[in-house]
């Protein structure tokens, strides 16, 4: 049974439809990526899952139960825009937020102590947030999200603004959470992280889901339609190719996406004529490529 | 409404402020400040008169007024009839004496006014001199007419009014009208300050949660209305604690004020008190706060606070920065300021139709009904009606405010128009 199920959900703000007939399921113990350009409806969907706003149509169930005050305590939510009380001590702040999630004072203290220790932050408990560095504040923000031991962790753009050390730390924590049986949902437009971590994805555009499924299946469905070529010589031959899109071009490397009608063998021939070819490989598209082409195709369809 | 969560929110809102030095200081210092600005001017005037050693030279060519004048205040006036005017003028210039008063036959007969030559002085000083001259002059004429001392005394006597208020139970209670006026003003002013002061705290706090973005984390655990009400009640408790502290301090101070004052002002004061009418001593005969009055005051205070602070919470949620709020504050402030403008009219004619109507209007009741309760006996039905109307208004405003709040806290960017606010209220 999916731990989270979204069925035909629609959300309007005035005349604007922010989320339009969206459906997807999240299976337990998976890392689920919600992708999409800015303004595609990701945050609006996350807010409905968190019972911050209510859908105008459709239903969201968590562990088989419609979203409610009760389901809120099963979720840990890290919003895209981070924030804590600036003038409140770290310990009190974490205690307050965990107790609002339904933990008793004692449970909250045990859990906060564990996580402060895990993040090597125990000595900050009596400091106010303003006295902490940005990196330290980010750690406290993670703890605030997961201190009540939620079954579902929702991170909106979790890696934005993180320094490399905290980025690594968060990745470790996410993997640790998954191995402890938690379900993780994250919304992002940073494809490399999704590619590394996600089991399943769901791509939003203009309020709709335009692509969803297991990451590998999705990638396979696009077939081997991308050419990776490395060479030495004058790269201008790339500009003469027809029915292709060049991603990721550098002086001696290019990732060439074959569009309808493009012939990979023809490209190889042209390359051989122009430059010295070191390697030539037909591969699956990157997630980034899938993202761009799917969104562009959808936008064309809309207009 | 989840009561456990509400309690946690109220506790945080209360404790995070109660622990600050600002709260402690404002609670303890405000009454001292108010007492200070009431007592100090009086102390200054009494001390001032003690310092006043310079006297006035009186030239009385009739010889009929000078005796009584120097007798009434020997320090202030001295007989200079035999001295030359020029010499005396030099003395005034060198500030050895305060001035010269010239009395002659025309003055005595009432044909011209007496002349006062001075270099420095003030209206109150001249007023005193005028009063004293008049008294001596009338007495002298009365004596000349050979009137009996009884009649003379009668002519000098002034009646004062002793006020007593008919209470609900039918017994009359002697009361200093001046004092109850003062009290009503102080109470109305306290509510006025609280509406503004705590309203601003609420607004800023909502704005802070919004701009620091923690609000989205909190409302992923509690309903927006729970956060809003928790905040309003938590800060409200803070106000209540402050108020109770003040009532206790007031009671304590009124018990020790008079002896303390005598200690400060000393003997000099005792003399002065004897010569000034009773009203002037008012700050030291603090009126007693009746239990019923305190209870009603608290009801009006709390309901008024909840009505207005909900609105201020809505304002805070609709804005993005403190500079944006003015625009929305204005219509709310109008409703707090109007009763302050009406205050003196309502206090002086507390039973006029106008006073009754305006004090029953729920947005004005906190200030105007408290004023009327202080100066008159308000019929019970008026009190009941105004409380019922205020309760209804409170629930209505909380509802409106919560509808705006739940949308506003998640809206960033463009400042909403009133039309958009109206739309927010209608959102599902």
PDB file of N, CA and C in Angstrom, chain B residues 144-217:
ATOM      1  N   UNK B 144     -15.254  99.619  56.868  1.00  0.00           N
ATOM      2  CA  UNK B 144     -15.621 101.027  56.845  1.00  0.00           C
ATOM      3  C   UNK B 144     -17.131 101.203  56.921  1.00  0.00           C
ATOM      4  N   UNK B 145     -17.865 100.217  56.376  1.00  0.00           N
ATOM      5  CA  UNK B 145     -19.331 100.282  56.403  1.00  0.00           C
ATOM      6  C   UNK B 145     -19.894  99.865  57.751  1.00  0.00           C
ATOM      7  N   UNK B 146     -18.978  99.483  58.669  1.00  0.00           N
ATOM      8  CA  UNK B 146     -19.407  99.066  60.010  1.00  0.00           C
ATOM      9  C   UNK B 146     -20.339  97.851  60.004  1.00  0.00           C
ATOM     10  N   UNK B 147     -20.108  96.929  59.093  1.00  0.00           N
ATOM     11  CA  UNK B 147     -20.935  95.713  59.083  1.00  0.00           C
ATOM     12  C   UNK B 147     -20.496  94.810  60.218  1.00  0.00           C
ATOM     13  N   UNK B 148     -21.431  94.014  60.712  1.00  0.00           N
ATOM     14  CA  UNK B 148     -21.072  93.107  61.805  1.00  0.00           C
ATOM     15  C   UNK B 148     -20.118  92.037  61.266  1.00  0.00           C
ATOM     16  N   UNK B 149     -19.239  91.523  62.129  1.00  0.00           N
ATOM     17  CA  UNK B 149     -18.269  90.496  61.692  1.00  0.00           C
ATOM     18  C   UNK B 149     -18.964  89.291  61.060  1.00  0.00           C
ATOM     19  N   UNK B 150     -20.197  88.949  61.561  1.00  0.00           N
ATOM     20  CA  UNK B 150     -20.914  87.800  61.004  1.00  0.00           C
ATOM     21  C   UNK B 150     -21.187  88.015  59.514  1.00  0.00           C
ATOM     22  N   UNK B 151     -21.674  89.222  59.226  1.00  0.00           N
ATOM     23  CA  UNK B 151     -21.993  89.519  57.826  1.00  0.00           C
ATOM     24  C   UNK B 151     -20.723  89.553  56.996  1.00  0.00           C
ATOM     25  N   UNK B 152     -19.668  90.129  57.595  1.00  0.00           N
ATOM     26  CA  UNK B 152     -18.394  90.145  56.867  1.00  0.00           C
ATOM     27  C   UNK B 152     -17.943  88.735  56.511  1.00  0.00           C
ATOM     28  N   UNK B 153     -18.061  87.869  57.501  1.00  0.00           N
ATOM     29  CA  UNK B 153     -17.644  86.477  57.282  1.00  0.00           C
ATOM     30  C   UNK B 153     -18.478  85.825  56.181  1.00  0.00           C
ATOM     31  N   UNK B 154     -19.792  86.124  56.256  1.00  0.00           N
ATOM     32  CA  UNK B 154     -20.724  85.575  55.277  1.00  0.00           C
ATOM     33  C   UNK B 154     -20.328  85.981  53.859  1.00  0.00           C
ATOM     34  N   UNK B 155     -19.992  87.261  53.737  1.00  0.00           N
ATOM     35  CA  UNK B 155     -19.634  87.764  52.410  1.00  0.00           C
ATOM     36  C   UNK B 155     -18.358  87.124  51.880  1.00  0.00           C
ATOM     37  N   UNK B 156     -17.489  86.752  52.812  1.00  0.00           N
ATOM     38  CA  UNK B 156     -16.228  86.144  52.389  1.00  0.00           C
ATOM     39  C   UNK B 156     -16.345  84.652  52.111  1.00  0.00           C
ATOM     40  N   UNK B 157     -17.416  84.064  52.598  1.00  0.00           N
ATOM     41  CA  UNK B 157     -17.531  82.604  52.514  1.00  0.00           C
ATOM     42  C   UNK B 157     -17.868  82.148  51.091  1.00  0.00           C
ATOM     43  N   UNK B 158     -17.244  81.047  50.698  1.00  0.00           N
ATOM     44  CA  UNK B 158     -17.563  80.426  49.399  1.00  0.00           C
ATOM     45  C   UNK B 158     -18.069  79.014  49.636  1.00  0.00           C
ATOM     46  N   UNK B 159     -19.133  78.658  48.954  1.00  0.00           N
ATOM     47  CA  UNK B 159     -19.639  77.286  49.100  1.00  0.00           C
ATOM     48  C   UNK B 159     -18.901  76.349  48.144  1.00  0.00           C
ATOM     49  N   UNK B 160     -18.691  75.143  48.614  1.00  0.00           N
ATOM     50  CA  UNK B 160     -18.142  74.113  47.729  1.00  0.00           C
ATOM     51  C   UNK B 160     -19.205  73.039  47.553  1.00  0.00           C
ATOM     52  N   UNK B 161     -19.000  72.104  46.687  1.00  0.00           N
ATOM     53  CA  UNK B 161     -19.993  71.036  46.517  1.00  0.00           C
ATOM     54  C   UNK B 161     -19.452  69.729  47.052  1.00  0.00           C
ATOM     55  N   UNK B 162     -20.275  69.070  47.849  1.00  0.00           N
ATOM     56  CA  UNK B 162     -19.906  67.747  48.332  1.00  0.00           C
ATOM     57  C   UNK B 162     -20.678  66.747  47.481  1.00  0.00           C
ATOM     58  N   UNK B 163     -19.983  65.881  46.771  1.00  0.00           N
ATOM     59  CA  UNK B 163     -20.687  64.984  45.854  1.00  0.00           C
ATOM     60  C   UNK B 163     -20.823  63.601  46.466  1.00  0.00           C
ATOM     61  N   UNK B 164     -21.976  62.984  46.289  1.00  0.00           N
ATOM     62  CA  UNK B 164     -22.088  61.572  46.653  1.00  0.00           C
ATOM     63  C   UNK B 164     -22.916  60.872  45.594  1.00  0.00           C
ATOM     64  N   UNK B 165     -22.481  59.669  45.283  1.00  0.00           N
ATOM     65  CA  UNK B 165     -23.077  58.948  44.163  1.00  0.00           C
ATOM     66  C   UNK B 165     -24.076  57.940  44.696  1.00  0.00           C
ATOM     67  N   UNK B 166     -25.248  57.897  44.068  1.00  0.00           N
ATOM     68  CA  UNK B 166     -26.256  56.916  44.464  1.00  0.00           C
ATOM     69  C   UNK B 166     -25.870  55.580  43.845  1.00  0.00           C
ATOM     70  N   UNK B 167     -25.607  54.594  44.689  1.00  0.00           N
ATOM     71  CA  UNK B 167     -25.188  53.313  44.132  1.00  0.00           C
ATOM     72  C   UNK B 167     -26.394  52.459  43.821  1.00  0.00           C
ATOM     73  N   UNK B 168     -26.144  51.344  43.157  1.00  0.00           N
ATOM     74  CA  UNK B 168     -27.204  50.429  42.721  1.00  0.00           C
ATOM     75  C   UNK B 168     -28.083  50.032  43.897  1.00  0.00           C
ATOM     76  N   UNK B 169     -27.456  49.791  45.038  1.00  0.00           N
ATOM     77  CA  UNK B 169     -28.213  49.288  46.184  1.00  0.00           C
ATOM     78  C   UNK B 169     -29.030  50.387  46.855  1.00  0.00           C
ATOM     79  N   UNK B 170     -28.892  51.621  46.424  1.00  0.00           N
ATOM     80  CA  UNK B 170     -29.722  52.673  46.972  1.00  0.00           C
ATOM     81  C   UNK B 170     -29.025  53.520  48.021  1.00  0.00           C
ATOM     82  N   UNK B 171     -27.920  53.043  48.555  1.00  0.00           N
ATOM     83  CA  UNK B 171     -27.214  53.830  49.550  1.00  0.00           C
ATOM     84  C   UNK B 171     -26.365  54.874  48.835  1.00  0.00           C
ATOM     85  N   UNK B 172     -26.154  55.981  49.487  1.00  0.00           N
ATOM     86  CA  UNK B 172     -25.295  56.973  48.856  1.00  0.00           C
ATOM     87  C   UNK B 172     -23.878  56.799  49.369  1.00  0.00           C
ATOM     88  N   UNK B 173     -22.972  57.063  48.476  1.00  0.00           N
ATOM     89  CA  UNK B 173     -21.572  56.886  48.853  1.00  0.00           C
ATOM     90  C   UNK B 173     -20.883  58.209  48.592  1.00  0.00           C
ATOM     91  N   UNK B 174     -20.237  58.707  49.608  1.00  0.00           N
ATOM     92  CA  UNK B 174     -19.559  59.971  49.411  1.00  0.00           C
ATOM     93  C   UNK B 174     -18.368  59.732  48.497  1.00  0.00           C
ATOM     94  N   UNK B 175     -18.243  60.575  47.510  1.00  0.00           N
ATOM     95  CA  UNK B 175     -17.183  60.327  46.559  1.00  0.00           C
ATOM     96  C   UNK B 175     -16.640  61.635  46.039  1.00  0.00           C
ATOM     97  N   UNK B 176     -15.391  61.648  45.859  1.00  0.00           N
ATOM     98  CA  UNK B 176     -14.774  62.833  45.303  1.00  0.00           C
ATOM     99  C   UNK B 176     -14.929  62.787  43.789  1.00  0.00           C
ATOM    100  N   UNK B 177     -15.798  63.661  43.261  1.00  0.00           N
ATOM    101  CA  UNK B 177     -16.100  63.638  41.836  1.00  0.00           C
ATOM    102  C   UNK B 177     -14.840  63.834  40.995  1.00  0.00           C
ATOM    103  N   UNK B 178     -14.005  64.716  41.459  1.00  0.00           N
ATOM    104  CA  UNK B 178     -12.783  65.015  40.744  1.00  0.00           C
ATOM    105  C   UNK B 178     -11.922  63.759  40.630  1.00  0.00           C
ATOM    106  N   UNK B 179     -11.855  63.020  41.743  1.00  0.00           N
ATOM    107  CA  UNK B 179     -11.027  61.816  41.765  1.00  0.00           C
ATOM    108  C   UNK B 179     -11.585  60.755  40.833  1.00  0.00           C
ATOM    109  N   UNK B 180     -12.918  60.580  40.829  1.00  0.00           N
ATOM    110  CA  UNK B 180     -13.455  59.514  39.977  1.00  0.00           C
ATOM    111  C   UNK B 180     -13.304  59.876  38.507  1.00  0.00           C
ATOM    112  N   UNK B 181     -13.334  61.161  38.228  1.00  0.00           N
ATOM    113  CA  UNK B 181     -13.013  61.604  36.874  1.00  0.00           C
ATOM    114  C   UNK B 181     -11.611  61.193  36.493  1.00  0.00           C
ATOM    115  N   UNK B 182     -10.712  61.504  37.386  1.00  0.00           N
ATOM    116  CA  UNK B 182      -9.297  61.178  37.146  1.00  0.00           C
ATOM    117  C   UNK B 182      -9.128  59.697  36.927  1.00  0.00           C
ATOM    118  N   UNK B 183      -9.783  58.919  37.796  1.00  0.00           N
ATOM    119  CA  UNK B 183      -9.663  57.471  37.700  1.00  0.00           C
ATOM    120  C   UNK B 183     -10.191  56.977  36.358  1.00  0.00           C
ATOM    121  N   UNK B 184     -11.380  57.503  35.962  1.00  0.00           N
ATOM    122  CA  UNK B 184     -11.965  57.072  34.693  1.00  0.00           C
ATOM    123  C   UNK B 184     -11.012  57.360  33.545  1.00  0.00           C
ATOM    124  N   UNK B 185     -10.402  58.530  33.598  1.00  0.00           N
ATOM    125  CA  UNK B 185      -9.443  58.878  32.548  1.00  0.00           C
ATOM    126  C   UNK B 185      -8.268  57.920  32.541  1.00  0.00           C
ATOM    127  N   UNK B 186      -7.735  57.654  33.734  1.00  0.00           N
ATOM    128  CA  UNK B 186      -6.567  56.763  33.818  1.00  0.00           C
ATOM    129  C   UNK B 186      -6.920  55.387  33.263  1.00  0.00           C
ATOM    130  N   UNK B 187      -8.109  54.879  33.635  1.00  0.00           N
ATOM    131  CA  UNK B 187      -8.519  53.555  33.179  1.00  0.00           C
ATOM    132  C   UNK B 187      -8.698  53.538  31.659  1.00  0.00           C
ATOM    133  N   UNK B 188      -9.376  54.577  31.144  1.00  0.00           N
ATOM    134  CA  UNK B 188      -9.586  54.633  29.695  1.00  0.00           C
ATOM    135  C   UNK B 188      -8.244  54.721  28.978  1.00  0.00           C
ATOM    136  N   UNK B 189      -7.354  55.485  29.563  1.00  0.00           N
ATOM    137  CA  UNK B 189      -6.055  55.667  28.942  1.00  0.00           C
ATOM    138  C   UNK B 189      -5.248  54.368  28.981  1.00  0.00           C
ATOM    139  N   UNK B 190      -5.377  53.634  30.099  1.00  0.00           N
ATOM    140  CA  UNK B 190      -4.690  52.341  30.204  1.00  0.00           C
ATOM    141  C   UNK B 190      -5.139  51.415  29.079  1.00  0.00           C
ATOM    142  N   UNK B 191      -6.460  51.373  28.844  1.00  0.00           N
ATOM    143  CA  UNK B 191      -6.974  50.505  27.783  1.00  0.00           C
ATOM    144  C   UNK B 191      -6.483  50.982  26.422  1.00  0.00           C
ATOM    145  N   UNK B 192      -6.526  52.280  26.233  1.00  0.00           N
ATOM    146  CA  UNK B 192      -6.053  52.852  24.971  1.00  0.00           C
ATOM    147  C   UNK B 192      -4.603  52.451  24.702  1.00  0.00           C
ATOM    148  N   UNK B 193      -3.766  52.600  25.727  1.00  0.00           N
ATOM    149  CA  UNK B 193      -2.351  52.251  25.577  1.00  0.00           C
ATOM    150  C   UNK B 193      -2.183  50.766  25.296  1.00  0.00           C
ATOM    151  N   UNK B 194      -2.996  49.950  26.002  1.00  0.00           N
ATOM    152  CA  UNK B 194      -2.872  48.499  25.842  1.00  0.00           C
ATOM    153  C   UNK B 194      -3.277  48.085  24.433  1.00  0.00           C
ATOM    154  N   UNK B 195      -4.374  48.683  23.924  1.00  0.00           N
ATOM    155  CA  UNK B 195      -4.826  48.312  22.590  1.00  0.00           C
ATOM    156  C   UNK B 195      -3.726  48.590  21.571  1.00  0.00           C
ATOM    157  N   UNK B 196      -3.116  49.756  21.711  1.00  0.00           N
ATOM    158  CA  UNK B 196      -2.059  50.121  20.778  1.00  0.00           C
ATOM    159  C   UNK B 196      -0.788  49.319  21.019  1.00  0.00           C
ATOM    160  N   UNK B 197      -0.374  49.318  22.281  1.00  0.00           N
ATOM    161  CA  UNK B 197       0.918  48.706  22.622  1.00  0.00           C
ATOM    162  C   UNK B 197       0.916  47.219  22.326  1.00  0.00           C
ATOM    163  N   UNK B 198      -0.084  46.504  22.858  1.00  0.00           N
ATOM    164  CA  UNK B 198      -0.100  45.059  22.643  1.00  0.00           C
ATOM    165  C   UNK B 198      -0.473  44.724  21.204  1.00  0.00           C
ATOM    166  N   UNK B 199      -1.303  45.574  20.604  1.00  0.00           N
ATOM    167  CA  UNK B 199      -1.614  45.383  19.185  1.00  0.00           C
ATOM    168  C   UNK B 199      -0.340  45.397  18.365  1.00  0.00           C
ATOM    169  N   UNK B 200       0.523  46.357  18.669  1.00  0.00           N
ATOM    170  CA  UNK B 200       1.781  46.461  17.917  1.00  0.00           C
ATOM    171  C   UNK B 200       2.671  45.248  18.168  1.00  0.00           C
ATOM    172  N   UNK B 201       2.670  44.754  19.416  1.00  0.00           N
ATOM    173  CA  UNK B 201       3.480  43.560  19.718  1.00  0.00           C
ATOM    174  C   UNK B 201       3.005  42.374  18.881  1.00  0.00           C
ATOM    175  N   UNK B 202       1.683  42.176  18.855  1.00  0.00           N
ATOM    176  CA  UNK B 202       1.108  41.076  18.088  1.00  0.00           C
ATOM    177  C   UNK B 202       1.476  41.208  16.610  1.00  0.00           C
ATOM    178  N   UNK B 203       1.283  42.418  16.104  1.00  0.00           N
ATOM    179  CA  UNK B 203       1.525  42.630  14.682  1.00  0.00           C
ATOM    180  C   UNK B 203       2.976  42.341  14.329  1.00  0.00           C
ATOM    181  N   UNK B 204       3.875  42.861  15.154  1.00  0.00           N
ATOM    182  CA  UNK B 204       5.291  42.670  14.871  1.00  0.00           C
ATOM    183  C   UNK B 204       5.674  41.202  14.972  1.00  0.00           C
ATOM    184  N   UNK B 205       5.063  40.524  15.937  1.00  0.00           N
ATOM    185  CA  UNK B 205       5.385  39.116  16.133  1.00  0.00           C
ATOM    186  C   UNK B 205       4.922  38.270  14.944  1.00  0.00           C
ATOM    187  N   UNK B 206       3.725  38.578  14.435  1.00  0.00           N
ATOM    188  CA  UNK B 206       3.231  37.861  13.248  1.00  0.00           C
ATOM    189  C   UNK B 206       4.155  38.123  12.068  1.00  0.00           C
ATOM    190  N   UNK B 207       4.514  39.382  11.936  1.00  0.00           N
ATOM    191  CA  UNK B 207       5.381  39.782  10.829  1.00  0.00           C
ATOM    192  C   UNK B 207       6.739  39.089  10.935  1.00  0.00           C
ATOM    193  N   UNK B 208       7.243  38.991  12.163  1.00  0.00           N
ATOM    194  CA  UNK B 208       8.545  38.367  12.360  1.00  0.00           C
ATOM    195  C   UNK B 208       8.496  36.889  11.976  1.00  0.00           C
ATOM    196  N   UNK B 209       7.429  36.201  12.393  1.00  0.00           N
ATOM    197  CA  UNK B 209       7.305  34.788  12.033  1.00  0.00           C
ATOM    198  C   UNK B 209       7.186  34.615  10.529  1.00  0.00           C
ATOM    199  N   UNK B 210       6.530  35.598   9.904  1.00  0.00           N
ATOM    200  CA  UNK B 210       6.353  35.505   8.469  1.00  0.00           C
ATOM    201  C   UNK B 210       7.682  35.764   7.748  1.00  0.00           C
ATOM    202  N   UNK B 211       8.359  36.835   8.114  1.00  0.00           N
ATOM    203  CA  UNK B 211       9.588  37.170   7.398  1.00  0.00           C
ATOM    204  C   UNK B 211      10.703  36.185   7.722  1.00  0.00           C
ATOM    205  N   UNK B 212      10.730  35.639   8.934  1.00  0.00           N
ATOM    206  CA  UNK B 212      11.764  34.639   9.247  1.00  0.00           C
ATOM    207  C   UNK B 212      11.376  33.273   8.687  1.00  0.00           C
ATOM    208  N   UNK B 213      10.181  33.171   8.144  1.00  0.00           N
ATOM    209  CA  UNK B 213       9.687  31.969   7.456  1.00  0.00           C
ATOM    210  C   UNK B 213       9.456  30.780   8.366  1.00  0.00           C
ATOM    211  N   UNK B 214       9.527  30.997   9.676  1.00  0.00           N
ATOM    212  CA  UNK B 214       9.295  29.839  10.542  1.00  0.00           C
ATOM    213  C   UNK B 214       7.822  29.479  10.531  1.00  0.00           C
ATOM    214  N   UNK B 215       6.988  30.425  10.116  1.00  0.00           N
ATOM    215  CA  UNK B 215       5.551  30.202  10.205  1.00  0.00           C
ATOM    216  C   UNK B 215       5.126  28.961   9.416  1.00  0.00           C
ATOM    217  N   UNK B 216       5.802  28.706   8.291  1.00  0.00           N
ATOM    218  CA  UNK B 216       5.397  27.556   7.480  1.00  0.00           C
ATOM    219  C   UNK B 216       5.693  26.250   8.214  1.00  0.00           C
ATOM    220  N   UNK B 217       6.773  26.260   8.991  1.00  0.00           N
ATOM    221  CA  UNK B 217       7.085  25.059   9.779  1.00  0.00           C
ATOM    222  C   UNK B 217       6.037  24.862  10.864  1.00  0.00           C
TER     223      UNK B 217
END
